[in-house]
Amino acid sequence: MKHSVNFLLKYNFLPLIFLLAGCGPKHIDGVDVSPGIVYCSEGDPTTFNPQLTTTGTTTDATSYQLYNRLVEYDPALGTIMPGLAHHWHINENGKIYTFYLRKEVPFHNNKTFTPSRYFNADDVLFSFNRIIEQQHPYHQVSGGSYPFFQSVGFAKQIEKIVKVHPYMVTIHLKEKDSSFLANLATNFAVILSKEYGQQLLASNTPHAIDSTPIGTGPFYLDSYYQSSHIRYKPNKSYWGGAPAIDQLVFDITPKSTNRIAKLMTGDCDVSALPQSSELDILRRNITLELQIQTGFNVAYLAFNLQKEPFNQPKVRKAIAHAINKRALIEAVYYGSATEAQSVLPPLSWAYNDKLSEYHYDPKLARQLLSEAGLADGFEMNIWAAPVQRIYNPNAIKTAELIQGQLAQVGIKVNIISYGWNVFIDKLNAFEYDSVLLGWTADNADPDNFFRPLFSCAALATGANRTNWCDDSLDQTFTKAISSTNRKQRTALYHSALAQLNNELPLIPLAHALRFQVKSRAIHGMPLNPYGGISFAKSHRVKATASVKGAR
Amino acid sequence: MWFYIIRRFNLFVLTVAILYFLVFLMLHAMPGDFATNISGQQQPSVELLTELTKSYQLDKNWFNQYISFINQRIHGEFGVSFTTGQSIWQEILKFLPATVELCLYATIIALIVGFPLGILAAVQPQKPADFMVLGVSLVGYSIPVFWLGVIAIMYFGLELQWLPVAGRLNLLYQVPPITGFTFLDIWLSNLQYKELAYRDAFSHLVMPTLTLALIPATMVIRITRTAVREELNANYIKASQSRGLSPATIIYRHALPNALQPIMSQLSLQLSTLLTSAMVTEVIFSWPGIGNWLIDAIYQRDYPVISAGLLICAGFIILVSVLTDVILIATTPKRRSAVDGSN
């Protein structure tokens, strides 16, 4: 009797079990459905207007997708290219910039706004006046802070912006500034719609200009779900040619390992900021392509030159000789950086390759220290930034390595770190002996590495961490910026670099490489060294392998 | 019967009140301003602070504060999140369906797999099949969820690339979240390729669901086995066997229905285990559910969200166990009389 029960059960249930086990997965290439691209981004944008921010996450999500600039920077050629201005010229004294605007450029439309006219000079005036005029109705909307423009002194630099006729604008500068055009080509100098602004003012919802954006760019914002995803749809009437993809989705994935996993399993096509430690896995995966570009950034160890014994150049040089940059790059960047000889990366046209190197030589370091009267060594502190930055993935680890290296020459190092905001506050009070920080350029102009880091004016704004400035150096910077002759400028920057290399107020450590990982099926996405990612020309090339999941 | 339901209801209210009191104490103990922690309003303006003081009776004694805390919460007023600045109640509504979906499918799989295996083991006591099933269930029960999830991701996701490892749906399918349940939302959406979207949603579900189903399945097996064996040993089964009833009739008509009662009551106790495993599973598979949300909140020190998540999860467990209790009592006169008899 029992046997028959068993028999019955066995053959009743076993097929069911097998059936379940057979519910195996079928590989599904959902991406075949629609030629869209999913980008795994690292975080939520703080706004949809890049004028208001300097964070890469926000500019990546907005700047090149939704907007255009008057002029664009071409990363491949390293030159300024036409944008919304198809042509421009600078007058003889270098103070008046005239822009001839592109005609028949339409703005996006959304549920509440349908543009009645094409882009024209009014929109240029609206966008820039919002930044420079305190009394502009939109200046205080979203807080009134325009960090990039404030850091380059945009408002002080511009005397006036004049609409000559609907398709011609002149910008009058107070002083000659050869980095001005480069500033207009940055991610931040986008053009907004004046008509939209007026409509929002009339409906008393001015904040919407930064959260439900209207631009002229290749994509318009379809929907945004915080901490989940942003969906863009192509602007079919884009003046530069409609994008070849049906949609662009930013999948907000804060964890780096998750981004890589999504990339490998096909939920993402392109991923932001892979970590140095993951590069080996990515290189081994044949379906993925790792794009590498020397970044326009530098990580440095800056000394507080008002403190003993760092006021002595010999001590600074001794420390430079005691630091093994190669080891730092191996351990902190996993090889994904190049050794820095100067603050300026070798990619820049003003780079000086004739500087004398401070190679790793502990013996020489000890000798220099004893010449400075510090043969017995001394104690110092290194402040290390608590967060990951593009130029330095792990400042605390860097500090620990330097701690070990300096111990070899008899210098005892204490590492100090605070939360990021407190850290910056305390830095501004110049309480440190030395600090590990860095700089990421916003544009291609070499000036971006000099005035913000070393000028006397930068002492007040807080970017000059050396607590030191030099009048002759300041004059060199001013001369370089008021010249438009590249040869002359190169010579001036070479001399500035030589002077800095000799004084050594800070030790340049490394230029971190910029990475982007993408599926090999995605084409048309060059890596921009200044940050900012553009999908305008991206498209999916159908590989034969991707058909296998189709119906 | 009614008397019993009222007693259960009282117990429910009392337990929830204690739960609220613990969370209330926790909010007091957390660093920062109590008004901020309870409402999520960081640096509230003077008007807002006055309003908060009024609605939470912050100027009164702790008992008043406690009562108004409960009052606010049961009206769906959970404050706003520190990190997103959005209404916590809205966020709960956004994340809860994903968790319910995951738990529901995992439970269904656990039952479908666990029942037959449990019965199989019960009808062949001390035979190879019994040992096999028991052994496998013991091994399964001992495997930690986080380990299994990661191994599954490594092997089926990254190595074989059969299955996606994160999220609920490929984002290229534009499915507006109306109900929060993926399949329903796809059905309601105006997608052109619904079938492909269903398949994509299914492929995203496979690994998290199977991972989560493992432990409940082993429990179902063990509970079913014990319960069915007990029933099979009962005299009335022997009587029906001697009357010549077919084995199938004995199992399906007599043993199983009677065994179901203890199985159900045992399983309802496992709900908290299921929910805990679900949280871990959600984090591993980036499943946008309540567990992922809550653990993120812990990382971000988002106190209002932590307290709200605690209330929701614990409240849900209490509610379900009371409900199953009542249902069981309603359907089993045997149990009812035992309870009533003790009064």
Tab-separated table of C-alpha atoms in Angstrom, chain A residues 1-10 12-14 16-17 20 23-38 222-223 225-229 231 233 247-253 255 258 260-262 264-269 285 287 540 549-551, chain B residues 83-86 91 94 109 112-113 115-117 119-120 123-125 127 129 153 156-158 161-167 169-177 193 195-197 199-200 202-204 206 232-233 241 245-248 250-252 283-284 286 292 296 299:
chain	number	residue	atom	x	y	z
A	1	MET	CA	0.000	0.000	0.000
A	2	LYS	CA	2.621	2.458	1.038
A	3	HIS	CA	4.588	1.561	-2.026
A	4	SER	CA	1.834	2.575	-4.305
A	5	VAL	CA	1.542	5.897	-2.484
A	6	ASN	CA	5.201	6.448	-3.065
A	7	PHE	CA	4.976	5.494	-6.657
A	8	LEU	CA	2.105	7.791	-7.227
A	9	LEU	CA	3.741	10.709	-5.529
A	10	LYS	CA	7.012	10.247	-7.265
A	12	ASN	CA	3.077	13.074	-9.776
A	13	PHE	CA	5.603	15.486	-8.464
A	14	LEU	CA	8.827	14.730	-10.185
A	16	LEU	CA	6.621	19.246	-11.671
A	17	ILE	CA	10.073	19.566	-10.195
A	20	LEU	CA	10.401	24.087	-12.540
A	23	CYS	CA	12.143	27.193	-16.266
A	24	GLY	CA	15.636	28.180	-17.205
A	25	PRO	CA	16.522	31.670	-18.192
A	26	LYS	CA	16.480	32.729	-21.782
A	27	HIS	CA	18.914	35.384	-22.708
A	28	ILE	CA	17.008	38.431	-23.669
A	29	ASP	CA	18.542	41.275	-25.521
A	30	GLY	CA	15.949	43.843	-24.633
A	31	VAL	CA	18.146	46.442	-26.247
A	32	ASP	CA	17.139	45.138	-29.634
A	33	VAL	CA	13.738	46.622	-29.138
A	34	SER	CA	14.659	50.216	-29.458
A	35	PRO	CA	17.915	51.788	-30.539
A	36	GLY	CA	18.443	53.553	-27.244
A	37	ILE	CA	21.479	53.920	-25.035
A	38	VAL	CA	21.655	53.472	-21.278
A	222	ASP	CA	11.410	63.353	-21.006
A	223	SER	CA	11.243	62.323	-17.356
A	225	TYR	CA	12.880	59.913	-11.275
A	226	GLN	CA	15.154	60.892	-8.450
A	227	SER	CA	17.737	58.240	-7.499
A	228	SER	CA	16.424	56.050	-10.284
A	229	HIS	CA	16.839	57.344	-13.797
A	231	ARG	CA	15.117	59.726	-19.645
A	233	LYS	CA	14.347	61.826	-26.009
A	247	GLN	CA	16.208	57.494	-26.333
A	248	LEU	CA	18.977	58.119	-23.865
A	249	VAL	CA	18.605	56.895	-20.306
A	250	PHE	CA	20.833	57.834	-17.389
A	251	ASP	CA	20.613	54.918	-14.969
A	252	ILE	CA	21.625	56.366	-11.620
A	253	THR	CA	23.867	53.742	-10.028
A	255	LYS	CA	28.021	51.955	-6.583
A	258	ASN	CA	27.049	47.750	-9.736
A	260	ILE	CA	30.369	47.419	-13.926
A	261	ALA	CA	27.995	44.513	-13.338
A	262	LYS	CA	25.236	46.261	-15.283
A	264	MET	CA	28.771	43.402	-18.286
A	265	THR	CA	25.233	42.038	-18.313
A	266	GLY	CA	23.971	44.563	-20.838
A	267	ASP	CA	21.698	46.695	-18.667
A	268	CYS	CA	24.026	49.606	-19.396
A	269	ASP	CA	25.925	50.518	-22.524
A	285	ASN	CA	36.161	41.626	-21.243
A	287	THR	CA	32.631	43.074	-25.352
A	540	ARG	CA	24.529	51.673	-31.762
A	549	GLY	CA	17.778	37.169	-28.168
A	550	ALA	CA	15.364	38.481	-30.754
A	551	ARG	CA	12.075	36.740	-31.224
B	83	THR	CA	18.511	62.972	1.616
B	84	THR	CA	15.809	63.458	-0.996
B	85	GLY	CA	13.605	66.038	0.709
B	86	GLN	CA	10.539	64.120	-0.443
B	91	GLU	CA	8.611	57.036	-0.980
B	94	LYS	CA	7.039	53.854	-4.309
B	109	ILE	CA	8.088	29.390	-5.489
B	112	ILE	CA	5.483	25.107	-5.144
B	113	VAL	CA	8.845	23.517	-4.488
B	115	PHE	CA	5.137	21.213	-0.602
B	116	PRO	CA	5.777	18.330	-2.996
B	117	LEU	CA	9.223	17.697	-1.600
B	119	ILE	CA	5.180	15.359	1.150
B	120	LEU	CA	7.599	13.138	-0.719
B	123	VAL	CA	5.517	9.400	2.735
B	124	GLN	CA	8.929	7.726	2.558
B	125	PRO	CA	10.206	8.110	6.105
B	127	LYS	CA	14.193	6.106	2.987
B	129	ALA	CA	14.286	10.063	-0.769
B	153	ILE	CA	25.620	37.159	-9.700
B	156	PHE	CA	24.935	33.403	-13.930
B	157	GLY	CA	25.352	37.129	-14.341
B	158	LEU	CA	28.966	37.929	-14.979
B	161	GLN	CA	25.872	36.403	-18.784
B	162	TRP	CA	22.508	34.659	-18.810
B	163	LEU	CA	20.696	36.967	-16.483
B	164	PRO	CA	20.792	40.630	-15.557
B	165	VAL	CA	22.080	41.248	-12.060
B	166	ALA	CA	20.504	44.518	-11.010
B	167	GLY	CA	17.229	46.370	-11.130
B	169	LEU	CA	13.621	46.179	-15.862
B	170	ASN	CA	15.923	47.380	-18.579
B	171	LEU	CA	15.425	51.122	-18.525
B	172	LEU	CA	14.979	51.302	-22.265
B	173	TYR	CA	11.440	50.064	-21.685
B	174	GLN	CA	9.593	53.173	-20.714
B	175	VAL	CA	7.114	51.854	-18.184
B	176	PRO	CA	5.551	54.531	-15.993
B	177	PRO	CA	5.252	53.336	-12.370
B	193	TYR	CA	6.790	45.450	-27.505
B	195	GLU	CA	6.054	40.690	-24.769
B	196	LEU	CA	9.736	41.583	-24.789
B	197	ALA	CA	9.230	43.817	-21.780
B	199	ARG	CA	10.458	38.710	-20.743
B	200	ASP	CA	12.961	41.323	-19.662
B	202	PHE	CA	10.998	38.091	-15.889
B	203	SER	CA	14.725	37.713	-16.516
B	204	HIS	CA	15.385	40.426	-13.946
B	206	VAL	CA	14.724	35.120	-11.771
B	232	LEU	CA	-0.204	9.916	8.263
B	233	ASN	CA	0.400	8.257	11.616
B	241	GLN	CA	-6.289	2.612	4.416
B	245	LEU	CA	-9.251	4.148	-0.120
B	246	SER	CA	-6.732	4.935	-2.816
B	247	PRO	CA	-3.428	6.468	-1.674
B	248	ALA	CA	-4.122	9.622	-3.678
B	250	ILE	CA	-5.909	9.562	1.406
B	251	ILE	CA	-3.200	12.121	0.808
B	252	TYR	CA	-5.187	14.802	-0.978
B	283	VAL	CA	20.744	45.252	-1.566
B	284	ILE	CA	22.651	42.564	-3.465
B	286	SER	CA	19.939	46.583	-6.390
B	292	ASN	CA	17.389	48.764	-0.132
B	296	ASP	CA	20.626	53.322	2.219
B	299	TYR	CA	24.261	54.708	5.514
